[in-house]
Amino acid sequence: MKISTLLILGFVSLFLSGCDGFLEEKSQDEVRPSTVTDMEKILLGDAYFSKADGLLFNYGTDIFSDDMMNNAVIDSKDQRKKDLAPRFRWERDMFDESCGYEDLSFWKVPYERIKGCNLVIEYMPNMQGDERKREHIIGEAHVLRGYYYMFLVNCFGWAYNYGDPVENLGVPLKLISGVTEELFTRNTVAEVYEQIEKDLLKGIQLMEENTMEFYFNRLNAAAGYALLTRMYVYMGDWDNVVRYANKVLKMRPELLNLSKQQVNPWSSFSVYVDVCPTEILWGMSWDAENSYNTWGDVAPYTPSNDLIAVFQQDVDRGVVDIRGDWKNNLNAYLKGGNMKVWPSGGMRSMCTWVDKGRMSSLAYNGGIRTGEMYISRAEAYCQKYLKSGNTSDAEKALEDLNTLRYNRFYEGYVEKKMSDFASAEELLSFCWRERRRELCGEGNHRWFDLKRQGMPEIKHVFVDNTTGEGTTYTLMKEDKRYLLPIPRKEIDRCPTLKQNQY
């Protein structure tokens, strides 16, 4: 049993609720926390997510998007293919036992972590110990809670810019850890975002006023501002995107120049390697054994032809983008339209599923970093240019895009100019393409971006292992299946939860 769980047992009665399926009863053995150090262990063990949960929060939603495709596989890979098939096909019972593979993690895990955040926020003020550390930890818990609700509302609710967020259903807000007989209902998208904003701003203030030593896997004020920037991107609040991206980049402007890291693919650095933390604002760990890809043989779900084509556009012009260069990631080499499979197997993989720049066995394979700030600020300026026609906004967008791209190419890089784009729409489209390349395989960005970018039609082809023939499944434009279904077991536990309607 985790130390943090032992410590939390003294609060067991606070976790019991008739409807709250994500708050489970614990053992009756009691070890009551009394110090800041005790509660810090609860923060690390119950509020921060575990390595096993890392895939969920890094790219768990990618299987729904146009970034992944399905392959014919050998028998040993077939069970994994079957288990995840309902998600790949956007089936309405994809998380339920009826589909053959029950998985409550998309709903349950974030709420379990929110429970830990609530406990820290409520009880840390009464703990004995270092005051500065106590306040910083409370700040971490607030930012974490905002982060988890941002994940939940983007999974189960409509995008903020679709329809009326004041009317559209989001997810339930559970902000206290005490006993309650309340039958939970879904708060609106607007209400959830209002709470996210409050948590992030409060947490940032506490961490900024009570600075601590920087750790890759712990939140800090810069990371909080970066998450706030991400939230405003989802809301389409472009002035605040610029405002808070500026704050982050004033503190941490550095980008890792990947063109200078390609001496040896096994030892070169990448954006999430902790020995070279140039870009890392908050490093998230995940267990590679739970990833969609597998070593040695073709994996059931791998980067799609559509994603590869986004990188291929530059390869055809003699430009080598390290973010999508298979040669330097020891899986396959894409050049001139031909893919040469690496001798160890036929797996189509990509550096982006672990970290940008190279394959890595190190702990930090995702998170939030300065590269996201450059591409988010560039989009904000593109959106402002689209609305106002002010060319100074376009020039600022290009400055950010060129800065980012300069650090991502090692052959054929050419700086983009205003004359390369015939319209504001064309510049925005280019920026979205760069965002897809820069952020694919991390942060669940692609699925959440698709939702806010108009929910385009997506086609997935499910391939028969024996014949190699495929069956096409289509997610229509603005399809209601862009909303993930709440697991049936959670609705059975709390019947006042309204299921997404298809």
Tab-separated table of N, CA and C in Angstrom, residues 360-433:
chain	number	residue	atom	x	y	z
A	360	SER	N	13.472	7.548	-26.061
A	360	SER	CA	14.049	7.692	-24.733
A	360	SER	C	13.442	6.701	-23.774
A	361	SER	N	14.257	6.184	-22.888
A	361	SER	CA	13.771	5.301	-21.833
A	361	SER	C	13.681	6.042	-20.509
A	362	LEU	N	13.941	7.350	-20.527
A	362	LEU	CA	13.901	8.131	-19.304
A	362	LEU	C	12.467	8.393	-18.880
A	363	ALA	N	12.328	8.901	-17.665
A	363	ALA	CA	11.007	8.955	-17.037
A	363	ALA	C	10.072	9.973	-17.665
A	364	TYR	N	10.593	11.103	-18.151
A	364	TYR	CA	9.723	12.193	-18.555
A	364	TYR	C	9.492	12.156	-20.059
A	365	ASN	N	8.289	11.759	-20.437
A	365	ASN	CA	7.962	11.580	-21.848
A	365	ASN	C	6.799	12.461	-22.277
A	366	GLY	N	6.441	13.407	-21.452
A	366	GLY	CA	5.351	14.300	-21.795
A	366	GLY	C	5.260	15.396	-20.751
A	367	GLY	N	4.338	16.315	-20.962
A	367	GLY	CA	4.169	17.384	-19.992
A	367	GLY	C	3.739	18.666	-20.654
A	368	ILE	N	4.278	19.770	-20.168
A	368	ILE	CA	4.022	21.064	-20.787
A	368	ILE	C	5.355	21.799	-20.849
A	369	ARG	N	5.578	22.521	-21.943
A	369	ARG	CA	6.915	23.058	-22.202
A	369	ARG	C	6.820	24.357	-22.993
A	370	THR	N	7.963	24.988	-23.158
A	370	THR	CA	7.976	26.294	-23.812
A	370	THR	C	7.589	26.220	-25.281
A	371	GLY	N	7.855	25.098	-25.942
A	371	GLY	CA	7.465	24.971	-27.340
A	371	GLY	C	5.979	25.196	-27.537
A	372	GLU	N	5.150	24.711	-26.595
A	372	GLU	CA	3.712	24.929	-26.683
A	372	GLU	C	3.366	26.403	-26.572
A	373	MET	N	4.138	27.142	-25.789
A	373	MET	CA	3.857	28.570	-25.615
A	373	MET	C	4.089	29.335	-26.917
A	374	TYR	N	5.138	28.996	-27.643
A	374	TYR	CA	5.407	29.673	-28.911
A	374	TYR	C	4.298	29.396	-29.927
A	375	ILE	N	3.882	28.138	-30.026
A	375	ILE	CA	2.876	27.810	-31.042
A	375	ILE	C	1.504	28.343	-30.639
A	376	SER	N	1.214	28.404	-29.330
A	376	SER	CA	-0.070	28.951	-28.875
A	376	SER	C	-0.113	30.456	-29.081
A	377	ARG	N	0.985	31.144	-28.773
A	377	ARG	CA	1.006	32.588	-28.994
A	377	ARG	C	0.929	32.908	-30.487
A	378	ALA	N	1.572	32.079	-31.311
A	378	ALA	CA	1.490	32.280	-32.757
A	378	ALA	C	0.043	32.151	-33.234
A	379	GLU	N	-0.675	31.157	-32.714
A	379	GLU	CA	-2.077	31.016	-33.125
A	379	GLU	C	-2.898	32.216	-32.673
A	380	ALA	N	-2.623	32.682	-31.452
A	380	ALA	CA	-3.364	33.845	-30.961
A	380	ALA	C	-3.179	35.039	-31.900
A	381	TYR	N	-1.957	35.272	-32.329
A	381	TYR	CA	-1.709	36.380	-33.250
A	381	TYR	C	-2.368	36.127	-34.608
A	382	CYS	N	-2.372	34.869	-35.065
A	382	CYS	CA	-3.074	34.544	-36.322
A	382	CYS	C	-4.559	34.835	-36.204
A	383	GLN	N	-5.156	34.436	-35.082
A	383	GLN	CA	-6.590	34.657	-34.877
A	383	GLN	C	-6.895	36.148	-34.779
A	384	LYS	N	-6.014	36.907	-34.147
A	384	LYS	CA	-6.212	38.351	-34.052
A	384	LYS	C	-6.079	39.000	-35.434
A	385	TYR	N	-5.137	38.510	-36.223
A	385	TYR	CA	-4.948	39.011	-37.587
A	385	TYR	C	-6.167	38.684	-38.442
A	386	LEU	N	-6.709	37.495	-38.256
A	386	LEU	CA	-7.893	37.083	-39.006
A	386	LEU	C	-9.071	38.013	-38.715
A	387	LYS	N	-9.158	38.472	-37.481
A	387	LYS	CA	-10.286	39.310	-37.078
A	387	LYS	C	-10.071	40.780	-37.421
A	388	SER	N	-8.836	41.261	-37.235
A	388	SER	CA	-8.589	42.704	-37.365
A	388	SER	C	-7.944	43.115	-38.680
A	389	GLY	N	-7.223	42.178	-39.319
A	389	GLY	CA	-6.483	42.509	-40.528
A	389	GLY	C	-5.214	43.291	-40.254
A	390	ASN	N	-4.838	43.410	-39.000
A	390	ASN	CA	-3.637	44.153	-38.605
A	390	ASN	C	-2.400	43.322	-38.934
A	391	THR	N	-1.585	43.779	-39.883
A	391	THR	CA	-0.440	42.983	-40.328
A	391	THR	C	0.629	42.825	-39.250
A	392	SER	N	0.634	43.714	-38.256
A	392	SER	CA	1.615	43.560	-37.175
A	392	SER	C	1.353	42.278	-36.392
A	393	ASP	N	0.075	41.884	-36.281
A	393	ASP	CA	-0.243	40.615	-35.624
A	393	ASP	C	0.289	39.438	-36.444
A	394	ALA	N	0.136	39.511	-37.753
A	394	ALA	CA	0.650	38.447	-38.623
A	394	ALA	C	2.163	38.341	-38.516
A	395	GLU	N	2.833	39.485	-38.462
A	395	GLU	CA	4.298	39.478	-38.358
A	395	GLU	C	4.767	38.875	-37.035
A	396	LYS	N	4.018	39.142	-35.959
A	396	LYS	CA	4.353	38.545	-34.661
A	396	LYS	C	4.128	37.032	-34.692
A	397	ALA	N	3.063	36.605	-35.360
A	397	ALA	CA	2.810	35.172	-35.493
A	397	ALA	C	3.950	34.500	-36.240
A	398	LEU	N	4.380	35.120	-37.339
A	398	LEU	CA	5.477	34.546	-38.121
A	398	LEU	C	6.782	34.530	-37.338
A	399	GLU	N	6.994	35.526	-36.516
A	399	GLU	CA	8.209	35.548	-35.701
A	399	GLU	C	8.240	34.345	-34.761
A	400	ASP	N	7.114	34.054	-34.124
A	400	ASP	CA	7.051	32.888	-33.236
A	400	ASP	C	7.201	31.583	-34.014
A	401	LEU	N	6.527	31.495	-35.164
A	401	LEU	CA	6.608	30.274	-35.973
A	401	LEU	C	8.024	30.046	-36.483
A	402	ASN	N	8.669	31.080	-36.936
A	402	ASN	CA	10.035	30.940	-37.433
A	402	ASN	C	11.015	30.587	-36.315
A	403	THR	N	10.815	31.168	-35.138
A	403	THR	CA	11.666	30.829	-33.996
A	403	THR	C	11.541	29.350	-33.657
A	404	LEU	N	10.312	28.864	-33.628
A	404	LEU	CA	10.079	27.452	-33.323
A	404	LEU	C	10.670	26.554	-34.393
A	405	ARG	N	10.380	26.857	-35.642
A	405	ARG	CA	10.821	26.000	-36.743
A	405	ARG	C	12.350	25.980	-36.861
A	406	TYR	N	12.989	27.090	-36.585
A	406	TYR	CA	14.454	27.138	-36.642
A	406	TYR	C	15.069	26.096	-35.719
A	407	ASN	N	14.427	25.833	-34.602
A	407	ASN	CA	14.929	24.880	-33.620
A	407	ASN	C	14.463	23.455	-33.870
A	408	ARG	N	13.752	23.226	-34.960
A	408	ARG	CA	13.199	21.897	-35.224
A	408	ARG	C	13.695	21.272	-36.531
A	409	PHE	N	14.470	22.008	-37.327
A	409	PHE	CA	14.926	21.510	-38.622
A	409	PHE	C	16.446	21.461	-38.660
A	410	TYR	N	16.983	20.490	-39.368
A	410	TYR	CA	18.437	20.489	-39.550
A	410	TYR	C	18.871	20.413	-40.999
A	411	GLU	N	17.951	20.373	-41.921
A	411	GLU	CA	18.286	20.466	-43.346
A	411	GLU	C	17.209	21.271	-44.042
A	412	GLY	N	17.628	22.194	-44.887
A	412	GLY	CA	16.701	22.878	-45.767
A	412	GLY	C	15.796	23.901	-45.129
A	413	TYR	N	16.088	24.342	-43.897
A	413	TYR	CA	15.201	25.301	-43.245
A	413	TYR	C	15.207	26.638	-43.980
A	414	VAL	N	14.016	27.160	-44.238
A	414	VAL	CA	13.848	28.469	-44.870
A	414	VAL	C	12.835	29.259	-44.045
A	415	GLU	N	13.189	30.461	-43.693
A	415	GLU	CA	12.295	31.306	-42.895
A	415	GLU	C	11.068	31.693	-43.712
A	416	LYS	N	9.891	31.617	-43.087
A	416	LYS	CA	8.650	31.980	-43.751
A	416	LYS	C	8.469	33.507	-43.725
A	417	LYS	N	7.866	34.029	-44.816
A	417	LYS	CA	7.618	35.470	-44.946
A	417	LYS	C	6.144	35.716	-45.209
A	418	MET	N	5.731	36.950	-45.024
A	418	MET	CA	4.333	37.314	-45.261
A	418	MET	C	3.912	36.992	-46.686
A	419	SER	N	4.824	37.163	-47.630
A	419	SER	CA	4.494	36.919	-49.040
A	419	SER	C	4.202	35.451	-49.333
A	420	ASP	N	4.510	34.552	-48.396
A	420	ASP	CA	4.232	33.126	-48.588
A	420	ASP	C	2.768	32.786	-48.364
A	421	PHE	N	1.985	33.744	-47.853
A	421	PHE	CA	0.598	33.453	-47.484
A	421	PHE	C	-0.331	34.449	-48.162
A	422	ALA	N	-1.300	33.905	-48.869
A	422	ALA	CA	-2.211	34.747	-49.647
A	422	ALA	C	-3.304	35.380	-48.796
A	423	SER	N	-3.544	34.833	-47.596
A	423	SER	CA	-4.640	35.341	-46.771
A	423	SER	C	-4.382	35.002	-45.314
A	424	ALA	N	-5.179	35.617	-44.449
A	424	ALA	CA	-5.087	35.320	-43.015
A	424	ALA	C	-5.479	33.878	-42.743
A	425	GLU	N	-6.460	33.391	-43.512
A	425	GLU	CA	-6.892	32.000	-43.345
A	425	GLU	C	-5.760	31.028	-43.682
A	426	GLU	N	-4.985	31.353	-44.700
A	426	GLU	CA	-3.875	30.493	-45.098
A	426	GLU	C	-2.776	30.488	-44.037
A	427	LEU	N	-2.537	31.630	-43.427
A	427	LEU	CA	-1.549	31.698	-42.354
A	427	LEU	C	-2.018	30.892	-41.146
A	428	LEU	N	-3.289	30.996	-40.794
A	428	LEU	CA	-3.823	30.233	-39.669
A	428	LEU	C	-3.734	28.736	-39.940
A	429	SER	N	-4.055	28.334	-41.163
A	429	SER	CA	-3.963	26.918	-41.536
A	429	SER	C	-2.536	26.404	-41.380
A	430	PHE	N	-1.570	27.219	-41.800
A	430	PHE	CA	-0.166	26.844	-41.642
A	430	PHE	C	0.198	26.715	-40.168
A	431	CYS	N	-0.297	27.642	-39.351
A	431	CYS	CA	-0.033	27.606	-37.911
A	431	CYS	C	-0.629	26.353	-37.288
A	432	TRP	N	-1.836	25.976	-37.684
A	432	TRP	CA	-2.460	24.755	-37.164
A	432	TRP	C	-1.661	23.518	-37.566
A	433	ARG	N	-1.115	23.541	-38.775
A	433	ARG	CA	-0.281	22.407	-39.199
A	433	ARG	C	0.960	22.301	-38.326
